[in-house]
PDB file of C-alpha atoms in Angstrom:
ATOM      1  CA  MET H 431       7.952  14.958   4.957  1.00 46.00           C
ATOM      2  CA  SER H 432      10.612  15.691   7.544  1.00 60.00           C
ATOM      3  CA  LYS H 433       8.110  14.865  10.290  1.00 79.00           C
ATOM      4  CA  PRO H 434       5.339  12.338   9.593  1.00 82.00           C
ATOM      5  CA  ASP H 435       1.840  13.761   9.283  1.00 91.00           C
ATOM      6  CA  GLU H 436       0.191  12.606  12.519  1.00 94.00           C
ATOM      7  CA  LEU H 437      -3.242  12.444  10.884  1.00 95.00           C
ATOM      8  CA  LEU H 438      -1.861  10.078   8.248  1.00 96.00           C
ATOM      9  CA  VAL H 439      -0.180   8.003  10.981  1.00 95.00           C
ATOM     10  CA  ASP H 440      -3.533   7.863  12.812  1.00 94.00           C
ATOM     11  CA  ILE H 441      -5.278   6.650   9.643  1.00 94.00           C
ATOM     12  CA  ALA H 442      -2.643   3.934   9.223  1.00 95.00           C
ATOM     13  CA  ALA H 443      -2.997   2.961  12.901  1.00 94.00           C
ATOM     14  CA  THR H 444      -6.783   2.689  12.518  1.00 92.00           C
ATOM     15  CA  VAL H 445      -6.355   0.423   9.490  1.00 93.00           C
ATOM     16  CA  GLU H 446      -3.900  -1.704  11.482  1.00 91.00           C
ATOM     17  CA  SER H 447      -6.102  -1.946  14.568  1.00 89.00           C
ATOM     18  CA  GLY H 448      -9.302  -2.752  12.713  1.00 80.00           C
ATOM     19  CA  GLN H 449      -7.738  -5.205  10.270  1.00 64.00           C
ATOM     20  CA  SER H 450      -9.824  -3.441   7.598  1.00 70.00           C
ATOM     21  CA  ASN H 451      -8.954  -3.098   3.924  1.00 74.00           C
ATOM     22  CA  GLN H 452     -11.676  -0.653   2.930  1.00 83.00           C
ATOM     23  CA  MET H 453      -9.926   2.723   3.476  1.00 89.00           C
ATOM     24  CA  SER H 454      -9.179   4.342   0.121  1.00 93.00           C
ATOM     25  CA  LEU H 455      -6.310   6.802  -0.036  1.00 95.00           C
ATOM     26  CA  THR H 456      -4.322   8.666  -2.670  1.00 94.00           C
ATOM     27  CA  VAL H 457      -0.761   9.774  -1.897  1.00 95.00           C
ATOM     28  CA  ILE H 458       2.022  11.621  -3.667  1.00 93.00           C
ATOM     29  CA  THR H 459       5.432  10.184  -2.951  1.00 92.00           C
ATOM     30  CA  GLY H 460       8.646  10.752  -4.860  1.00 88.00           C
ATOM     31  CA  GLY H 461       6.705  12.388  -7.682  1.00 86.00           C
ATOM     32  CA  ALA H 462       4.394   9.383  -8.128  1.00 90.00           C
ATOM     33  CA  VAL H 463       0.664   9.374  -7.454  1.00 92.00           C
ATOM     34  CA  ILE H 464      -0.491   6.100  -5.872  1.00 93.00           C
ATOM     35  CA  THR H 465      -4.173   5.465  -5.293  1.00 93.00           C
ATOM     36  CA  GLY H 466      -5.935   2.480  -3.811  1.00 93.00           C
ATOM     37  CA  ARG H 467      -7.067   0.771  -0.645  1.00 93.00           C
ATOM     38  CA  LEU H 468      -4.989   0.448   2.481  1.00 95.00           C
ATOM     39  CA  ALA H 469      -4.519  -2.935   4.106  1.00 94.00           C
ATOM     40  CA  PRO H 470      -3.143  -3.930   7.489  1.00 93.00           C
ATOM     41  CA  GLU H 471       0.515  -4.887   7.145  1.00 93.00           C
ATOM     42  CA  ALA H 472      -0.129  -8.529   8.122  1.00 91.00           C
ATOM     43  CA  VAL H 473      -2.820  -8.879   5.438  1.00 90.00           C
ATOM     44  CA  TRP H 474      -0.599  -7.167   2.855  1.00 93.00           C
ATOM     45  CA  ARG H 475       2.376  -9.408   3.692  1.00 94.00           C
ATOM     46  CA  GLN H 476       0.197 -12.517   3.472  1.00 93.00           C
ATOM     47  CA  ARG H 477      -1.106 -11.540   0.032  1.00 92.00           C
ATOM     48  CA  VAL H 478       2.378 -10.722  -1.297  1.00 94.00           C
ATOM     49  CA  ARG H 479       3.617 -14.031   0.104  1.00 95.00           C
ATOM     50  CA  GLU H 480       0.792 -15.909  -1.674  1.00 94.00           C
ATOM     51  CA  VAL H 481       1.612 -14.261  -4.992  1.00 92.00           C
ATOM     52  CA  LEU H 482       5.321 -15.053  -4.636  1.00 94.00           C
ATOM     53  CA  THR H 483       4.656 -18.635  -3.545  1.00 95.00           C
ATOM     54  CA  ASP H 484       2.644 -19.200  -6.734  1.00 94.00           C
ATOM     55  CA  SER H 485       5.454 -17.851  -8.908  1.00 93.00           C
ATOM     56  CA  PRO H 486       7.942 -20.359 -10.334  1.00 93.00           C
ATOM     57  CA  ARG H 487      10.600 -17.637 -10.597  1.00 94.00           C
ATOM     58  CA  LEU H 488      10.014 -15.731  -7.347  1.00 93.00           C
ATOM     59  CA  GLY H 489       8.873 -18.429  -4.916  1.00 94.00           C
ATOM     60  CA  GLU H 490      12.151 -18.346  -2.989  1.00 94.00           C
ATOM     61  CA  PHE H 491      11.335 -14.792  -1.814  1.00 95.00           C
ATOM     62  CA  ALA H 492       7.968 -15.733  -0.278  1.00 95.00           C
ATOM     63  CA  ASP H 493       9.308 -16.372   3.230  1.00 93.00           C
ATOM     64  CA  THR H 494      10.738 -12.843   3.311  1.00 93.00           C
ATOM     65  CA  PHE H 495       7.151 -11.613   3.654  1.00 93.00           C
ATOM     66  CA  GLY H 496       6.363 -13.635   6.792  1.00 86.00           C
ATOM     67  CA  GLU H 497       5.618 -11.919  10.090  1.00 76.00           C
ATOM     68  CA  ALA H 498       6.619  -8.273  10.447  1.00 72.00           C
ATOM     69  CA  ALA H 499       9.771  -7.928  12.546  1.00 60.00           C
ATOM     70  CA  GLY H 500       8.768  -4.756  14.347  1.00 59.00           C
ATOM     71  CA  ALA H 501       5.076  -5.429  14.947  1.00 58.00           C
ATOM     72  CA  GLY H 502       3.463  -3.044  17.419  1.00 68.00           C
ATOM     73  CA  GLY H 503       3.969   0.652  17.922  1.00 83.00           C
ATOM     74  CA  ARG H 504       3.008   3.409  15.513  1.00 90.00           C
ATOM     75  CA  PRO H 505       2.883   2.524  11.801  1.00 93.00           C
ATOM     76  CA  THR H 506       5.778   3.757   9.668  1.00 94.00           C
ATOM     77  CA  HIS H 507       4.449   2.572   6.291  1.00 95.00           C
ATOM     78  CA  LEU H 508       1.243   2.515   4.300  1.00 96.00           C
ATOM     79  CA  HIS H 509       0.388  -0.825   2.707  1.00 96.00           C
ATOM     80  CA  PHE H 510      -1.661  -0.463  -0.475  1.00 95.00           C
ATOM     81  CA  HIS H 511      -3.421  -3.268  -2.277  1.00 89.00           C
ATOM     82  CA  VAL H 512      -5.680  -3.078  -5.300  1.00 87.00           C
ATOM     83  CA  ALA H 513      -3.706   0.096  -5.977  1.00 92.00           C
ATOM     84  CA  ARG H 514      -2.506   1.874  -9.073  1.00 91.00           C
ATOM     85  CA  ILE H 515       0.167   4.347  -9.986  1.00 91.00           C
ATOM     86  CA  ILE H 516      -1.483   7.148 -11.916  1.00 88.00           C
ATOM     87  CA  GLN H 517       0.368   7.833 -15.159  1.00 78.00           C
ATOM     88  CA  GLY H 518      -1.363  10.520 -17.200  1.00 72.00           C
ATOM     89  CA  PRO H 519      -4.969   9.467 -17.774  1.00 73.00           C
ATOM     90  CA  VAL H 520      -4.447   5.771 -16.893  1.00 75.00           C
ATOM     91  CA  GLY H 521      -3.798   3.681 -13.809  1.00 76.00           C
ATOM     92  CA  ILE H 522      -1.113   0.995 -13.884  1.00 80.00           C
ATOM     93  CA  PRO H 523      -1.232  -1.922 -13.427  1.00 80.00           C
ATOM     94  CA  GLU H 524      -4.782  -2.395 -14.679  1.00 77.00           C
ATOM     95  CA  THR H 525      -5.459  -5.160 -12.178  1.00 78.00           C
ATOM     96  CA  GLY H 526      -4.093  -3.209  -9.214  1.00 82.00           C
ATOM     97  CA  GLY H 527      -0.821  -3.732  -7.440  1.00 89.00           C
ATOM     98  CA  MET H 528       0.556  -3.961  -3.928  1.00 93.00           C
ATOM     99  CA  TYR H 529       2.727  -1.080  -2.748  1.00 94.00           C
ATOM    100  CA  ARG H 530       4.498  -0.260   0.511  1.00 95.00           C
ATOM    101  CA  VAL H 531       5.100   3.456   1.030  1.00 96.00           C
ATOM    102  CA  SER H 532       7.015   5.064   3.879  1.00 95.00           C
ATOM    103  CA  ILE H 533       4.806   7.598   5.646  1.00 96.00           C
ATOM    104  CA  ASP H 534       7.890   9.842   5.909  1.00 95.00           C
ATOM    105  CA  ASP H 535       8.033   9.985   2.093  1.00 95.00           C
ATOM    106  CA  VAL H 536       4.420  11.109   1.553  1.00 96.00           C
ATOM    107  CA  SER H 537       4.366  14.760   0.485  1.00 94.00           C
ATOM    108  CA  ALA H 538       0.590  15.066   0.011  1.00 94.00           C
ATOM    109  CA  TRP H 539      -2.461  12.879   0.380  1.00 95.00           C
ATOM    110  CA  THR H 540      -6.254  12.784   0.174  1.00 93.00           C
ATOM    111  CA  VAL H 541      -8.917  10.350   1.277  1.00 92.00           C
ATOM    112  CA  GLY H 542     -10.458   8.392  -1.584  1.00 86.00           C
ATOM    113  CA  ASP H 543      -9.379   6.882  -4.886  1.00 78.00           C
ATOM    114  CA  PHE H 544      -8.135   9.291  -7.523  1.00 71.00           C
ATOM    115  CA  SER H 545     -10.124   9.015 -10.713  1.00 61.00           C
ATOM    116  CA  TYR H 546      -8.423   7.664 -13.830  1.00 53.00           C
ATOM    117  CA  SER H 547      -9.405   6.249 -17.182  1.00 50.00           C
ATOM    118  CA  ASP H 548      -8.746   2.691 -18.377  1.00 50.00           C
ATOM    119  CA  HIS H 549      -8.893   3.828 -22.023  1.00 49.00           C
TER     120      HIS H 549
END
């Protein structure tokens, strides 16, 4: 989107202000469909940091996901956790992943998880 969708920005701001991770959203960005729950950026960064810290190969990147540099102001990104990229009839990864999507890059969206099949 050349100009961010203000309703989507408001949804992201509500997630940030309430520190809630229960808002489900599906977005189309760069031709990919991503569906899952939104998380506040601080919660998302903490979870990514935990995963990286536990990794013998990627542990050195954990500190990169510390505090957000530009905290405050209007959100510029959506932070998905327990999310999947929809590929045909399946969602990948099966266990859910963590994605950061620029609100400027969202071309369409809907509230709720998009249905997919694990088979």
